[in-house]
XYZ file of C-alpha atoms in Angstrom:
374
model
C 6.444 -9.244 -44.774
C 4.534 -12.042 -43.103
C 7.576 -13.140 -41.131
C 8.291 -9.596 -40.041
C 4.730 -9.328 -38.904
C 4.903 -12.524 -36.941
C 8.053 -11.221 -35.388
C 6.436 -8.168 -33.926
C 3.455 -10.139 -32.757
C 5.704 -12.448 -30.841
C 7.476 -9.575 -29.155
C 4.656 -8.697 -26.854
C 3.398 -12.179 -26.550
C 6.611 -13.426 -25.202
C 6.514 -10.806 -22.644
C 3.479 -12.400 -21.177
C 4.531 -15.925 -21.514
C 7.878 -15.860 -19.954
C 6.665 -14.534 -16.698
C 3.739 -16.801 -16.316
C 5.640 -20.025 -16.360
C 7.909 -19.304 -13.471
C 5.068 -19.979 -11.094
C 2.492 -22.504 -12.232
C 0.117 -21.898 -9.333
C -2.697 -20.323 -11.329
C -4.571 -19.295 -8.185
C -1.905 -16.718 -7.453
C -1.011 -13.407 -9.042
C 2.609 -12.369 -8.740
C 5.150 -9.965 -10.179
C 8.173 -10.960 -12.257
C 10.984 -9.817 -14.474
C 11.500 -11.662 -17.761
C 15.131 -12.339 -18.699
C 16.656 -14.065 -21.705
C 18.720 -16.998 -20.441
C 21.537 -16.449 -22.957
C 21.874 -12.677 -23.361
C 20.689 -12.029 -19.775
C 18.709 -9.031 -21.019
C 15.336 -7.999 -19.616
C 12.022 -6.940 -21.135
C 10.517 -3.554 -20.233
C 7.277 -1.827 -21.273
C 8.024 1.702 -22.535
C 4.647 2.848 -23.867
C 1.071 1.649 -24.452
C 0.756 1.967 -28.239
C 0.492 -0.974 -30.621
C -1.547 -2.564 -33.378
C -2.079 -5.758 -35.340
C -3.405 -6.462 -38.820
C -4.694 -10.032 -38.850
C -5.249 -10.097 -42.600
C -1.572 -9.723 -43.481
C -0.062 -10.578 -40.076
C 1.666 -7.274 -39.531
C 1.964 -5.844 -36.052
C 3.655 -3.127 -34.032
C 5.035 -3.953 -30.596
C 7.784 -1.361 -30.334
C 6.338 -0.489 -26.942
C 8.690 -3.119 -25.482
C 12.446 -2.699 -25.090
C 15.205 -5.176 -24.216
C 17.443 -3.859 -21.439
C 20.965 -5.007 -20.534
C 22.100 -5.153 -16.926
C 20.202 -5.677 -13.689
C 21.358 -2.238 -12.562
C 19.345 -0.719 -15.424
C 16.063 -2.386 -14.460
C 16.292 -2.396 -10.660
C 14.442 0.956 -10.529
C 12.386 0.450 -13.700
C 8.664 -0.162 -13.034
C 8.291 -1.068 -16.722
C 10.250 -4.259 -16.046
C 7.780 -5.394 -13.363
C 5.281 -7.723 -15.022
C 2.044 -8.924 -13.475
C 0.875 -12.292 -14.796
C -2.684 -13.590 -14.718
C -3.999 -16.951 -15.883
C -6.517 -16.489 -18.704
C -7.273 -20.202 -18.907
C -6.849 -22.751 -21.698
C -3.071 -22.433 -21.527
C -2.942 -18.693 -22.158
C -1.612 -15.946 -19.904
C -2.144 -12.205 -19.713
C 0.446 -9.510 -19.139
C -0.118 -6.341 -17.118
C 2.467 -3.577 -16.756
C 2.573 0.211 -16.673
C -1.191 0.625 -16.469
C -1.835 -1.412 -19.598
C -1.911 -5.010 -20.814
C -1.352 -7.062 -23.931
C -5.072 -7.201 -24.627
C -5.338 -3.421 -24.341
C -2.338 -2.692 -26.549
C -3.544 -5.062 -29.233
C -6.669 -7.183 -29.278
C -6.747 -10.784 -30.419
C -3.239 -11.711 -29.329
C -2.731 -14.892 -27.322
C 0.388 -16.228 -25.611
C 1.374 -19.875 -25.333
C 4.020 -21.059 -22.855
C 6.142 -24.192 -23.019
C 8.218 -25.399 -20.080
C 11.732 -26.541 -21.027
C 11.976 -28.287 -17.646
C 15.383 -26.711 -17.040
C 14.334 -23.428 -15.430
C 13.672 -21.736 -18.772
C 10.621 -21.407 -21.004
C 9.745 -21.015 -24.654
C 7.343 -18.269 -25.607
C 5.215 -18.253 -28.717
C 2.179 -16.337 -29.852
C -0.957 -16.687 -31.903
C -3.440 -14.130 -33.145
C -5.978 -16.779 -34.105
C -7.009 -17.798 -30.624
C -5.822 -21.318 -31.280
C -2.614 -23.199 -30.735
C -2.225 -23.768 -34.471
C 0.135 -20.824 -34.757
C 0.170 -17.568 -36.674
C 1.168 -18.654 -40.121
C 0.085 -22.251 -40.523
C 3.728 -23.296 -40.807
C 4.498 -23.269 -37.102
C 4.362 -21.103 -34.006
C 6.324 -17.855 -33.761
C 8.858 -18.142 -30.951
C 10.460 -15.089 -29.394
C 14.243 -14.724 -29.666
C 16.690 -12.141 -28.365
C 19.235 -11.299 -31.103
C 21.714 -10.248 -28.398
C 22.330 -6.725 -29.708
C 20.211 -3.641 -30.222
C 16.856 -3.288 -28.504
C 14.746 -5.107 -31.105
C 13.423 -8.637 -30.624
C 13.432 -11.304 -33.330
C 11.639 -14.619 -33.872
C 11.691 -18.007 -35.517
C 8.707 -19.745 -37.089
C 9.439 -23.289 -36.083
C 8.625 -26.234 -33.899
C 9.387 -26.346 -30.198
C 12.587 -28.286 -30.876
C 13.794 -25.765 -33.460
C 13.137 -22.826 -31.175
C 14.887 -24.438 -28.228
C 17.923 -25.272 -30.368
C 18.336 -21.573 -31.094
C 19.229 -20.939 -27.462
C 18.244 -17.278 -27.577
C 14.596 -18.380 -27.438
C 14.877 -19.569 -23.837
C 13.561 -17.219 -21.143
C 13.716 -17.045 -17.357
C 10.807 -15.809 -15.240
C 12.158 -14.252 -12.064
C 9.870 -13.380 -9.134
C 10.509 -9.871 -7.798
C 11.442 -10.155 -4.130
C 12.704 -7.379 -1.861
C 14.803 -9.992 -0.028
C 16.525 -11.116 -3.235
C 20.087 -9.876 -3.643
C 19.644 -9.077 -7.336
C 16.031 -9.289 -8.506
C 14.440 -6.689 -6.251
C 12.721 -3.404 -7.059
C 14.078 -0.238 -5.452
C 14.256 3.502 -6.059
C 17.239 5.807 -6.338
C 16.762 9.186 -4.682
C 18.936 12.084 -5.826
C 17.214 15.056 -4.173
C 18.735 15.779 -0.761
C 17.498 18.281 1.805
C 17.773 18.588 5.574
C 19.196 15.120 6.124
C 16.804 13.158 3.901
C 16.467 12.037 0.288
C 13.378 12.467 -1.899
C 11.808 11.382 -5.183
C 8.348 10.836 -6.655
C 6.886 7.575 -7.944
C 3.846 6.373 -9.886
C 3.360 2.648 -10.512
C 0.539 0.404 -11.679
C 1.209 -2.045 -8.839
C 0.712 -1.690 -5.103
C 3.773 -2.016 -2.889
C 5.069 -2.013 0.668
C 7.918 0.212 1.829
C 11.231 -0.545 3.495
C 11.245 0.454 7.185
C 13.214 3.701 6.720
C 10.970 5.043 3.943
C 7.848 7.216 4.033
C 5.277 7.794 1.286
C 3.207 10.987 1.142
C 0.121 12.097 -0.730
C -0.858 15.775 -0.930
C -4.272 16.696 0.446
C -4.254 20.494 0.327
C -2.519 23.541 -1.144
C -2.891 26.803 0.798
C -0.828 29.886 1.608
C 2.126 28.745 -0.475
C 2.397 25.373 1.278
C 1.217 21.802 0.729
C -0.246 19.476 3.345
C 1.323 16.004 3.231
C -0.504 12.828 4.243
C 1.577 9.924 5.526
C 0.364 6.725 3.830
C 2.123 4.369 6.199
C 3.959 1.313 4.890
C 1.523 0.389 2.084
C 0.880 2.291 -1.178
C -2.107 1.209 -3.334
C -1.761 0.664 -7.080
C -1.846 3.714 -9.367
C -1.135 6.088 -6.480
C 1.269 8.974 -7.222
C 3.399 9.721 -4.162
C 6.382 11.607 -2.783
C 8.916 9.211 -1.252
C 11.246 10.154 1.608
C 14.186 8.164 2.927
C 17.383 8.443 4.918
C 19.203 6.688 2.061
C 19.809 7.427 -1.610
C 20.422 3.999 -3.200
C 17.892 1.605 -4.702
C 19.418 -1.205 -2.664
C 18.476 0.596 0.567
C 15.118 1.841 -0.746
C 13.472 -1.462 -1.652
C 9.774 -1.704 -2.452
C 7.902 -5.016 -2.544
C 5.234 -5.199 -5.277
C 2.089 -6.769 -3.813
C -1.468 -7.533 -4.799
C -3.886 -5.433 -2.804
C -6.893 -3.167 -3.058
C -7.323 0.400 -1.922
C -7.146 4.052 -2.939
C -6.088 7.376 -1.466
C -9.037 9.769 -1.526
C -8.310 13.443 -2.081
C -4.727 12.962 -3.321
C -3.847 16.029 -5.430
C -0.775 14.444 -6.984
C -0.984 13.155 -10.568
C 1.238 10.585 -12.266
C 2.647 9.650 -15.664
C 3.832 6.224 -16.826
C 5.826 7.003 -19.944
C 8.579 9.169 -21.385
C 9.277 7.227 -24.572
C 10.747 8.823 -27.689
C 11.211 6.013 -30.207
C 9.580 8.136 -32.904
C 6.184 8.283 -34.598
C 3.358 6.843 -32.563
C 5.917 5.614 -30.038
C 6.696 9.130 -28.887
C 4.582 8.895 -25.757
C 5.407 11.505 -23.118
C 3.977 14.439 -21.184
C 5.329 17.956 -21.654
C 6.023 19.954 -18.495
C 3.845 23.079 -18.124
C 5.177 25.529 -15.558
C 1.822 27.304 -15.391
C -0.153 24.276 -14.227
C 2.426 21.833 -12.820
C 4.761 21.763 -9.845
C 7.520 19.161 -9.543
C 9.800 18.094 -6.726
C 12.916 20.281 -6.439
C 15.405 21.459 -3.825
C 15.299 25.257 -3.513
C 17.677 27.043 -1.120
C 18.401 23.777 0.686
C 14.718 22.977 1.206
C 12.582 20.354 -0.527
C 9.756 22.043 -2.426
C 7.375 21.724 -5.372
C 8.600 24.098 -8.047
C 7.688 25.437 -11.492
C 11.183 24.572 -12.736
C 11.221 21.212 -14.502
C 12.641 19.361 -17.506
C 10.983 19.655 -20.910
C 9.159 16.347 -20.348
C 8.080 14.624 -17.158
C 10.211 11.552 -16.275
C 8.625 8.124 -16.647
C 6.784 6.861 -13.556
C 6.968 10.235 -11.828
C 4.405 12.328 -9.971
C 3.585 16.019 -10.156
C 1.174 18.440 -8.517
C -1.533 19.835 -10.789
C -2.256 23.473 -9.908
C -4.357 26.322 -11.319
C -2.653 29.160 -13.175
C -1.466 31.832 -10.784
C -0.231 29.393 -8.120
C 3.046 30.502 -6.473
C 6.098 29.274 -8.380
C 7.453 27.485 -5.300
C 5.310 25.571 -2.802
C 6.915 24.590 0.480
C 6.158 21.534 2.570
C 3.765 22.380 5.375
C 2.001 20.139 7.841
C 2.642 16.386 7.708
C -0.475 14.626 8.911
C -0.641 11.306 10.729
C -0.917 7.996 8.877
C -4.154 7.946 6.922
C -6.481 5.014 6.393
C -6.394 3.561 2.899
C -9.883 3.185 1.458
C -10.897 0.192 -0.643
C -12.584 1.084 -3.921
C -15.354 -1.494 -3.824
C -15.806 -2.283 -0.184
C -13.892 -4.828 1.827
C -13.118 -8.047 -0.008
C -11.358 -9.876 2.803
C -8.785 -11.273 0.363
C -5.460 -11.984 2.054
C -2.033 -11.596 0.409
C 1.493 -12.109 1.663
C 4.203 -9.482 1.170
C 5.289 -11.147 -2.085
C 1.870 -10.495 -3.617
C 0.613 -14.088 -3.396
C -2.979 -14.648 -2.397
C -3.199 -16.737 0.789
C -6.300 -18.900 0.981
C -5.968 -20.083 4.584
C -3.384 -18.049 6.519
C -2.270 -20.199 9.422
C 1.212 -18.918 10.191
C 2.438 -15.909 12.091
C 3.511 -13.077 9.826
C 2.465 -9.897 8.078
C -0.319 -9.990 5.485
C -2.151 -7.445 3.318
C -5.926 -7.458 3.898
C -8.159 -4.848 2.226
C -5.218 -2.558 1.623
C -3.858 -2.735 5.172
C -1.012 -4.578 6.835
C -2.267 -7.178 9.314
C -0.085 -9.141 11.717
C -1.012 -12.819 11.927
C -1.100 -14.193 15.470
């Protein structure tokens, strides 16, 4: 039972570790995918429920899945992991509006560099590097089949010899041929493609994309606000593009402040149905929700939706009695993104890295806005 417990503890811990080691510049906050070097499978956060019992070392980290194939994570916000340095050799994981410390308290992640482009990940619930069980650290392994992680309680050498305990930390880059984040758009109307999106990270859009918030509902129509090329974190939006594929609709996760005041759209992170407490999803209510749908060749917000809202999607919350179909009305000019706590002056590049002394020409994010360096 103790080993099984350690196993689940390591699951989430690894998540954090792997990503952190790819970039050892602790002054920077970046976004990564975590991939097992042998199975080539990726980690993805599917819900925000978990627990740990320190007295008997049992834990539940079934919120994390292992996904095969880059094509299955390219449009998955759950696979985008933000890493922050917590000091003393530990790292924190943030994804899907939650973090390791929020899912389960007391869990720490330790990272060991293999010096070959891969990393070992182990965890402790004691807040010390002595390990979980007293007999060694619990190192994360990918068994290579199924979607359940495993572990080995061992030394660094023993874990590395296993092979499946080696992990890659891959920075997400819109210019990368494989490890980019993009969105597929299946709704087509009047020469353009549409979808909705809700992510915990801010991002910049590809040139042929537009992001809209909704500022008003009146007379059976919605007023759309053009957000420009930058979307703040935790902002539900409607996306529009001339293209349908994720490869053409690339978004670059970035670090940046800001909010969209008066946005009537709401968002959901999860549609997970693993069973028990890991059934985390939002039921569609046609009386109070409108979702994106093509009606008679026109893009609309409709009361016809699936039983549950898709993960990382947006919907319009409406009062009972609202027309069943809301058409798109006026599209307003690009709005100014407001910072939540005043202007910080922090500067980031388009890869989400904080820039201390920008000296080169280029495009930067400052207080939620794109700025062109001279």
